[in-house]
mmCIF file of C-alpha atoms and ligand atoms in Angstrom:
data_model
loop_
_atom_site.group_PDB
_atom_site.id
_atom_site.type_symbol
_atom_site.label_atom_id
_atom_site.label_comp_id
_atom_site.label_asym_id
_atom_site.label_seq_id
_atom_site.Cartn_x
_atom_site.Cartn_y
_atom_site.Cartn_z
ATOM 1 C CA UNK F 234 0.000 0.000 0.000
ATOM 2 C CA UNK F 235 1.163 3.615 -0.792
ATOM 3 C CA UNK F 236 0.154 6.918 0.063
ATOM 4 C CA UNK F 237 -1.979 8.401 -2.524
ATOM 5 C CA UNK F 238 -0.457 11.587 -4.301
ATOM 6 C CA UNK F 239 -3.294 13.564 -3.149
ATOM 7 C CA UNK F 240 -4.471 12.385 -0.086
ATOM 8 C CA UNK F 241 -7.801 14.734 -0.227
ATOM 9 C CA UNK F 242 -9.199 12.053 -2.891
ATOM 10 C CA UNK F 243 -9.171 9.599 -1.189
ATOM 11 C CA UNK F 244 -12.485 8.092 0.034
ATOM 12 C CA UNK F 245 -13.042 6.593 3.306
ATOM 13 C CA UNK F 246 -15.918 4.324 4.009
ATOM 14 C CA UNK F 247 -17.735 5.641 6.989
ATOM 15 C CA UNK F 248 -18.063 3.415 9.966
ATOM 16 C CA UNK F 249 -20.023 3.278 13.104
ATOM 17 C CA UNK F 250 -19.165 1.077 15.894
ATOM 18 C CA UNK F 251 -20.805 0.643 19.326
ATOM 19 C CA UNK F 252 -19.364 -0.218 22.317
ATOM 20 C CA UNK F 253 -21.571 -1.903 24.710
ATOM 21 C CA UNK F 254 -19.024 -2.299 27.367
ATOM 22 C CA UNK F 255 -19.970 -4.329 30.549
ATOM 23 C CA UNK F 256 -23.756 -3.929 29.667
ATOM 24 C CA UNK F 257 -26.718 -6.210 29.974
ATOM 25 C CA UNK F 258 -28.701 -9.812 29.619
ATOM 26 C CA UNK F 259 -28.666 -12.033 27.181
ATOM 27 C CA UNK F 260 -32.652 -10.400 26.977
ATOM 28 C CA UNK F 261 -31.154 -7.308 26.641
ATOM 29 C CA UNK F 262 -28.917 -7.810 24.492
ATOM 30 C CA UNK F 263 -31.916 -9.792 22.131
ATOM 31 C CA UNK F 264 -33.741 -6.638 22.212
ATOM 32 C CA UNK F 265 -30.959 -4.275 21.247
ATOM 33 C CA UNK F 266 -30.338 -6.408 18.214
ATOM 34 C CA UNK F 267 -33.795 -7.052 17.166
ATOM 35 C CA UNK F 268 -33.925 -2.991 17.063
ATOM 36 C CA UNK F 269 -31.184 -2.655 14.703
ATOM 37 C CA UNK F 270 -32.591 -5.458 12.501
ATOM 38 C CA UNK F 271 -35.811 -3.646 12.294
ATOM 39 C CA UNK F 272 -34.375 -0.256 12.082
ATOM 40 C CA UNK F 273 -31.948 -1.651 9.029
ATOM 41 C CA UNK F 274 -35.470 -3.418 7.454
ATOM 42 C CA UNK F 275 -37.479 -0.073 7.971
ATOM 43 C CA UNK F 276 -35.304 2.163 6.194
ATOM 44 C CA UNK F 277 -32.469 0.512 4.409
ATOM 45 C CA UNK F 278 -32.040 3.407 1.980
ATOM 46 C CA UNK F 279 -30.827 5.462 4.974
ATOM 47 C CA UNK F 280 -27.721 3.314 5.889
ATOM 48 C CA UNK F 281 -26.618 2.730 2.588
ATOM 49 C CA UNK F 282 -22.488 3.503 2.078
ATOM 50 C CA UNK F 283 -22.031 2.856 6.009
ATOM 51 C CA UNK F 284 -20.455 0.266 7.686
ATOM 52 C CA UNK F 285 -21.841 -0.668 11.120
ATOM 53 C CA UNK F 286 -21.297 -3.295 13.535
ATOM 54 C CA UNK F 287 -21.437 -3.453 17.491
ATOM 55 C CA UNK F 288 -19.496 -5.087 20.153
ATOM 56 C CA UNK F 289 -21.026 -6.635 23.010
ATOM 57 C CA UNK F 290 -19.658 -8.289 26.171
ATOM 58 C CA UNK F 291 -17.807 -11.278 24.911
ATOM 59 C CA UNK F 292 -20.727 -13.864 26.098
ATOM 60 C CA UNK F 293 -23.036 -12.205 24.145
ATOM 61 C CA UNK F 294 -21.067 -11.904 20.866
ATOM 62 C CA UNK F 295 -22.166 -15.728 19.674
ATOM 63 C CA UNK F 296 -25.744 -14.376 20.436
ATOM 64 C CA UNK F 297 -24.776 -11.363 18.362
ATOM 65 C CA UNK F 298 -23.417 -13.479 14.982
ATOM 66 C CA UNK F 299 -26.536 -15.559 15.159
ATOM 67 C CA UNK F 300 -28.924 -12.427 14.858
ATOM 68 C CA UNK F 301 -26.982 -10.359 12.344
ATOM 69 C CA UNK F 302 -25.511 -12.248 10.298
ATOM 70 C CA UNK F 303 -26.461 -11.691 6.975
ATOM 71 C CA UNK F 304 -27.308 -8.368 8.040
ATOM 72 C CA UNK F 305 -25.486 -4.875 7.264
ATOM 73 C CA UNK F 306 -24.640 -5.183 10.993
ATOM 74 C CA UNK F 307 -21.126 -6.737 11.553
ATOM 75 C CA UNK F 308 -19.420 -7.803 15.302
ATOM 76 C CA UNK F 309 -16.820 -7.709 17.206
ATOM 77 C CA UNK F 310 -14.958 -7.366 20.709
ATOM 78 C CA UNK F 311 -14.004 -4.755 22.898
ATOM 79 C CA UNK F 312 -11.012 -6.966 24.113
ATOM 80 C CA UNK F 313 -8.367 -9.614 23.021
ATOM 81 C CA UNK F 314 -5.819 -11.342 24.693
ATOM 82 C CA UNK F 315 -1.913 -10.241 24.427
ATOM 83 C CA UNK F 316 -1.145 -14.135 23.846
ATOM 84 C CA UNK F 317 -1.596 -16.543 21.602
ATOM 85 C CA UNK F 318 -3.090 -19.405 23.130
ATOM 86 C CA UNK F 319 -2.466 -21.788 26.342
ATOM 87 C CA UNK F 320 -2.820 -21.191 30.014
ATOM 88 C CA UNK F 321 -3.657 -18.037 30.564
ATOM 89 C CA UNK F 322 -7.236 -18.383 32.560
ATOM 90 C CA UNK F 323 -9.337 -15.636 31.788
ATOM 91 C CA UNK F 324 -8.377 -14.638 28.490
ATOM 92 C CA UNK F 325 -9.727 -15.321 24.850
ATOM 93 C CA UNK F 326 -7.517 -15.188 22.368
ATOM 94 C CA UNK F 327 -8.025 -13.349 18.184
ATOM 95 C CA UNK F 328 -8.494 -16.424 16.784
ATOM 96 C CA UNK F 329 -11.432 -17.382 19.124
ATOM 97 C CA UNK F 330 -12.928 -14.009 18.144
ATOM 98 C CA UNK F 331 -12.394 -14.884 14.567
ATOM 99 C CA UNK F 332 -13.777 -18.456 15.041
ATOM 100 C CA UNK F 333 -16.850 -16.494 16.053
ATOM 101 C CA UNK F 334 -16.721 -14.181 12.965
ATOM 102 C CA UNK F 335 -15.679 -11.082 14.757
ATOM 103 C CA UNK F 336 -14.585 -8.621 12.302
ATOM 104 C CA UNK F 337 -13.008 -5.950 15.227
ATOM 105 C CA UNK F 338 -12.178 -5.926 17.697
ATOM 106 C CA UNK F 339 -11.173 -2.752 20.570
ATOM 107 C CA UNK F 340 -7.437 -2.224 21.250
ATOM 108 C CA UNK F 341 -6.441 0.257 23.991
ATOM 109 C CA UNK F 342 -9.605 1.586 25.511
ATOM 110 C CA UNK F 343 -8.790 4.325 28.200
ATOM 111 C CA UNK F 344 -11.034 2.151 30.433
ATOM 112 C CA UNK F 345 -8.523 -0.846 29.835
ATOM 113 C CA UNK F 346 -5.809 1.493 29.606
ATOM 114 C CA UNK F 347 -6.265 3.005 33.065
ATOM 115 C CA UNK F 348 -8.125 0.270 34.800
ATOM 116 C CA UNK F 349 -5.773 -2.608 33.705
ATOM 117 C CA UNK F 350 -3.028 -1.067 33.223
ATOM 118 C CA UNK F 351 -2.504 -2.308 29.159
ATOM 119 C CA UNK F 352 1.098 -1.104 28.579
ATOM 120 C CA UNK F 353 2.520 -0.141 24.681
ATOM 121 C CA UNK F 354 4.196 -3.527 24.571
ATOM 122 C CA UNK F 355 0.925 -5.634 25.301
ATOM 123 C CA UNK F 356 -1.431 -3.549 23.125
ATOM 124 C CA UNK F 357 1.614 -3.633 19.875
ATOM 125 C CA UNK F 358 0.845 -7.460 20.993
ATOM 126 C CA UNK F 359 -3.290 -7.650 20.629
ATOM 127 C CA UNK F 360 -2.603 -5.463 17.130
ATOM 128 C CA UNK F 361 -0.705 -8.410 15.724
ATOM 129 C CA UNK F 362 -2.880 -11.053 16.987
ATOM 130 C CA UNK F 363 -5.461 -9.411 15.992
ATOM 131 C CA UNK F 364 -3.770 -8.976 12.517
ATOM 132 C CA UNK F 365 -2.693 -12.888 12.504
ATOM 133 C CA UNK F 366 -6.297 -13.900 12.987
ATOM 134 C CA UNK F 367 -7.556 -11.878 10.466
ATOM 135 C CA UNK F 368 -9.324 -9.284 12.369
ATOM 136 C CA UNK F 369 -9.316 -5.432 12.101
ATOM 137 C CA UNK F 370 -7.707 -4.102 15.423
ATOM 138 C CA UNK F 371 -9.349 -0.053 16.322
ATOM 139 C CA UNK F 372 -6.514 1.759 18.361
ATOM 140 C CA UNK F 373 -8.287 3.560 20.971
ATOM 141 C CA UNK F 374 -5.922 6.973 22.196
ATOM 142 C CA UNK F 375 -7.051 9.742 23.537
ATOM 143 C CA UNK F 376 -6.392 12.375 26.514
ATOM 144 C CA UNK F 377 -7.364 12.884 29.994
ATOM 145 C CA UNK F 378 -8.961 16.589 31.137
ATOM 146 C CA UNK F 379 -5.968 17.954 32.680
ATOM 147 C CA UNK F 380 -3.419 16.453 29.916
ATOM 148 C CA UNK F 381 -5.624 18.942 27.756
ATOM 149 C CA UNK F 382 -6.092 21.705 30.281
ATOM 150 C CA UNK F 383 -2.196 21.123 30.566
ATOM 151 C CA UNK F 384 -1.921 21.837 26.375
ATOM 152 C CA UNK F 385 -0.267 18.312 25.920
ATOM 153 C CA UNK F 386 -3.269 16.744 24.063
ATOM 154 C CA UNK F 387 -0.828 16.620 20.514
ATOM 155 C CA UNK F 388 2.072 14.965 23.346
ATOM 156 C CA UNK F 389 -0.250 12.581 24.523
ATOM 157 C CA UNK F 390 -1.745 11.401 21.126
ATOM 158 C CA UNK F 391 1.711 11.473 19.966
ATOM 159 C CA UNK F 392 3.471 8.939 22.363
ATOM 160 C CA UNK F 393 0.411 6.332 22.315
ATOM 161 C CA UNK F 394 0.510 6.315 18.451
ATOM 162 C CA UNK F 395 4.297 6.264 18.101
ATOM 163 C CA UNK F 396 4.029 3.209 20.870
ATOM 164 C CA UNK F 397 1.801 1.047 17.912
ATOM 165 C CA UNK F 398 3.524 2.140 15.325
ATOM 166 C CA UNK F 399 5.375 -0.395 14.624
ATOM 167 C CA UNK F 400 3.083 -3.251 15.170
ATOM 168 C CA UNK F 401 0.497 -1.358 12.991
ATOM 169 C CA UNK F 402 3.027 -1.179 10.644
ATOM 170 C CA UNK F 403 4.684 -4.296 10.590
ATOM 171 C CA UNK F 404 1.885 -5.537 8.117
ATOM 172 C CA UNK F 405 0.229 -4.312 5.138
ATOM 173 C CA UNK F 406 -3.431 -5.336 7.314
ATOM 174 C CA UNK F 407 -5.985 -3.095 7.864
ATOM 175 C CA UNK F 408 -6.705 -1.290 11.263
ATOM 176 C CA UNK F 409 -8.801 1.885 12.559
ATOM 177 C CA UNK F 410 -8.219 4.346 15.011
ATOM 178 C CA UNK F 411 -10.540 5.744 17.792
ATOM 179 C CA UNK F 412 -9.798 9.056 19.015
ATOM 180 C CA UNK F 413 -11.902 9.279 22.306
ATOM 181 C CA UNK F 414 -10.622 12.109 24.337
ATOM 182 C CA UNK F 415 -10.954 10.606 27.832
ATOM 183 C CA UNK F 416 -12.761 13.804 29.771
ATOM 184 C CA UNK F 417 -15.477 13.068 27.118
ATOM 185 C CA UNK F 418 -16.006 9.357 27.416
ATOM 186 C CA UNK F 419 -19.257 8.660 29.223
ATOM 187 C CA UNK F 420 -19.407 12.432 30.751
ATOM 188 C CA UNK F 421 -21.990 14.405 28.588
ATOM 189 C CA UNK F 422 -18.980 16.225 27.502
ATOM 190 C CA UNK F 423 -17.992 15.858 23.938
ATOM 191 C CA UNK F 424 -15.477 17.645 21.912
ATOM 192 C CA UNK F 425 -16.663 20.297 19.809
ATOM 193 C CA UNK F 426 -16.275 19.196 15.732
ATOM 194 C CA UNK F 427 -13.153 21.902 15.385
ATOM 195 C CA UNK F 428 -11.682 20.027 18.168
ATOM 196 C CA UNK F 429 -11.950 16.604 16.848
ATOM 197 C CA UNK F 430 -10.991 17.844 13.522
ATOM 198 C CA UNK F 431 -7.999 19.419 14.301
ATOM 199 C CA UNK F 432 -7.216 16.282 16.758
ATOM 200 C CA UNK F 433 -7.728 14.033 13.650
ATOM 201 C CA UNK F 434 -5.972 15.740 11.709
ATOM 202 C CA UNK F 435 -2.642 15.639 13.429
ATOM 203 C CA UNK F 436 -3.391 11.720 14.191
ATOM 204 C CA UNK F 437 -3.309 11.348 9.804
ATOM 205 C CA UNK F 438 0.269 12.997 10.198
ATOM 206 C CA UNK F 439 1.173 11.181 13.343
ATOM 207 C CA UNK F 440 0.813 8.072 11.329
ATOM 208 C CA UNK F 441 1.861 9.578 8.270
ATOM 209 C CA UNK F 442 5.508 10.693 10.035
ATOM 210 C CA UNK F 443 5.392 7.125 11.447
ATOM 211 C CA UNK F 444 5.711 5.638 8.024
ATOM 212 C CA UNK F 445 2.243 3.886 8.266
ATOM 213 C CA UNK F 446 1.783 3.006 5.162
ATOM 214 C CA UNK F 447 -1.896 4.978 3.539
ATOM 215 C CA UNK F 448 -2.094 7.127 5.986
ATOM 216 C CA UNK F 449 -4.379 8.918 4.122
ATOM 217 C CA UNK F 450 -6.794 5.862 3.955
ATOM 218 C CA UNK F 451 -6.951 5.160 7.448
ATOM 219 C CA UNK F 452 -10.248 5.656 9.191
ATOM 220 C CA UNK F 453 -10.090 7.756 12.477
ATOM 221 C CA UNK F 454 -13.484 7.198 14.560
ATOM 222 C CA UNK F 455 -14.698 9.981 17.217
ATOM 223 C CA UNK F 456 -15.771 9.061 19.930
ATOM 224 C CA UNK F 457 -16.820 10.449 23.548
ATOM 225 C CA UNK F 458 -20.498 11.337 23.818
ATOM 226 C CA UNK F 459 -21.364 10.991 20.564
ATOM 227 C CA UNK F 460 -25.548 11.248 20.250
ATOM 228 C CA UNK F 461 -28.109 11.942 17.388
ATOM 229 C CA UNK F 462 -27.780 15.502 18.132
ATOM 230 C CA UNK F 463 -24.089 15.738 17.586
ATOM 231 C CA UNK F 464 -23.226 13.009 15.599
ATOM 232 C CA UNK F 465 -23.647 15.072 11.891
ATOM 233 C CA UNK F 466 -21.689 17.803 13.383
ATOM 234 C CA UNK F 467 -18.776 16.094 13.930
ATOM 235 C CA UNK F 468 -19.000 13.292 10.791
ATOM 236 C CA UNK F 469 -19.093 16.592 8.475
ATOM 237 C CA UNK F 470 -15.388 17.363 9.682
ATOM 238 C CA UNK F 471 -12.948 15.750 6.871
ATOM 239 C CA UNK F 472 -10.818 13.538 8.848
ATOM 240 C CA UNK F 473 -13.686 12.427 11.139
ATOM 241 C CA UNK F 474 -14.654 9.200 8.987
ATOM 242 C CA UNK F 475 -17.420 7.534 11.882
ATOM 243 C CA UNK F 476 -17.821 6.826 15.419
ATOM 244 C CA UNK F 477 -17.004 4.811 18.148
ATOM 245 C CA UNK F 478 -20.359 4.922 20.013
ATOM 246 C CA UNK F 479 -20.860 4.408 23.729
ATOM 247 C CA UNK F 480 -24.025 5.113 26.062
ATOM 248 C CA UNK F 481 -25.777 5.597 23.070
ATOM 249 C CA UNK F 482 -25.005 2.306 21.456
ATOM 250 C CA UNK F 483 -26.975 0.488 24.246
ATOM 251 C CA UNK F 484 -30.781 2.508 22.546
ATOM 252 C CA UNK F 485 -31.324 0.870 19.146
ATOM 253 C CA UNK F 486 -32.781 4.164 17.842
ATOM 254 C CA UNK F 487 -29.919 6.727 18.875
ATOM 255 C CA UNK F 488 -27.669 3.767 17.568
ATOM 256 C CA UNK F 489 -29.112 3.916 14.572
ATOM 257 C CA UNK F 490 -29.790 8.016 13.917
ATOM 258 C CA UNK F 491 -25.922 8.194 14.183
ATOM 259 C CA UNK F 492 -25.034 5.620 11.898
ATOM 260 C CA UNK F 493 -27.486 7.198 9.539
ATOM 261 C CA UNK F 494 -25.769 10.792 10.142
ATOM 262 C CA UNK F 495 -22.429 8.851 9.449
ATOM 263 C CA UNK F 496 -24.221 7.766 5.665
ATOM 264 C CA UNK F 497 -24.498 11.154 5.045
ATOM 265 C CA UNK F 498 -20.815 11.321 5.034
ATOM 266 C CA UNK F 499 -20.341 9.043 1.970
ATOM 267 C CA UNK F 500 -22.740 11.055 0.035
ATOM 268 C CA UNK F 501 -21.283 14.731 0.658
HETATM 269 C C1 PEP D 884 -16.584 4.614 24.680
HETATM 270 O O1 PEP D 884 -16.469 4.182 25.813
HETATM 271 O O2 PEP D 884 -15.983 4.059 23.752
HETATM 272 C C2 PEP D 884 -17.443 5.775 24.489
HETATM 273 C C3 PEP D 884 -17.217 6.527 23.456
HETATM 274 O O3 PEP D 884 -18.425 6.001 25.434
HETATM 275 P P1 PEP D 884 -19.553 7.150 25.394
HETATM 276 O O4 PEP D 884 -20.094 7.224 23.996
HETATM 277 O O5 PEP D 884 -20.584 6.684 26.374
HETATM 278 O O6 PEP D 884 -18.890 8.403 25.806
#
């Protein structure tokens, strides 16, 4: 893969992903996807030229390939392990989430970041195991409050992407990244579209300086608070190609009114 010579041509299919993090029931979980099944069969024309796809608890992601496959919903995890295989109670490994047709799956969340403790080394090590099995990883960076109030948001984004570099370049596979600025994630608070633009934008030329090879292709996902009411605001930005969707992935409807603001995006 190269870098296009004009990297403002090339097109990037929009995707919406939600993260239903340690979230409900198996009838929950039912519900939620019979909602996007009859959202999808409602208005199909609406979610044409997006990509879409959810990640539930890893229990419920079996429950989640039965319902939509076949569907414009895809799956995946918010998780993987940083091994291969063997004794290491607990964990579940890429090619487990492949075996159950996971497309994604989450590297890096701030929530595993911070509450786990997931150092550079073991994330590099999800991205290729994630890459071996086939699946796409989405490199979740992002900031705290006070690195921001502090001015070292380009510092901070800097460091976490130069510490994946390597394993996101060490094949020609495809990955995403999430840029979910961590004062926003479940607070209300969400960064204004300038502000994820301009955050974006200096995450293409992170990767770009980083020799990651299409730079310019790469999809970079908001997320932090995204809603129906915001979610057009920010997909209009240029390098803001989709979400990475929260709270409001657990409400079919709000799932779906941003994935249908992200469609918009592929027909500007
Ligand atoms: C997230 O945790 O990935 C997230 C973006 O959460 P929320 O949308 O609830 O802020």
């Amino acid at each position: 893969m190269t870098a296009p010579a004009n990297p403002e041509k090339v097109r990037r299919k929009p995707l919406v992903l939600g993260n239903w993090k340690m979230n409900g029931d198996v009838a929950a979980s039912e519900q939620l996807l019979s909602g996007l099944l009859r959202g999808d069969r409602e208005l199909p024309d609406a979610l044409a030229g997006v990509e879409a796809g959810v990640c539930p608890p890893y229990p419920y992601i079996g429950l989640a390939a039965a319902r939509l496959a076949g569907s414009r919903f895809g799956w995946g995890a918010q998780n993987v392990a940083h091994f291969e295989d063997g004794a290491y109670t607990g964990e579940v490994s890429a090619t487990m989430l492949r075996d159950l047709a996971c497309t994604w799956v989450l590297v890096g969340h701030s929530e595993r970041r911070a509450l786990f403790d997931e150092t550079d080394a073991q994330l590099s090590a999800k991205v290729e195991f994630a890459h071996r099995a086939g699946l796409i990883p989405v490199v979740c960076v992002g900031e705290s409050r006070s690195e921001r109030e502090a001015l070292m948001t380009e510092q901070v984004l800097a460091a976490q992407i130069d510490g994946l570099c390597a394993a996101l370049t060490s094949t020609n596979e495809q990955f995403v990244i999430a840029y979910e600025p961590v004062w926003a994630i479940g607070t209300g608070l969400t960064a204004s579209p300038e502000q994820a633009q301009q955050v974006h934008a200096f995450i293409r030329s992170r990767l770009a300086a980083g020799r990651v090879p299409g730079a310019a292709g790469v999809r970079i996902l908001y997320g932090g608070s995204v809603k129906p009411s915001n979610a057009q605001a920010l997909f209009g930005q240029p390098d803001v190609d989709g979400g990475l969707v929260g709270g409001a992935s657990l409400v079919a409807e709000d799932f779906l009114s941003i994935c249908r603001a992200a469609a918009l995006r592929s027909i500007r």
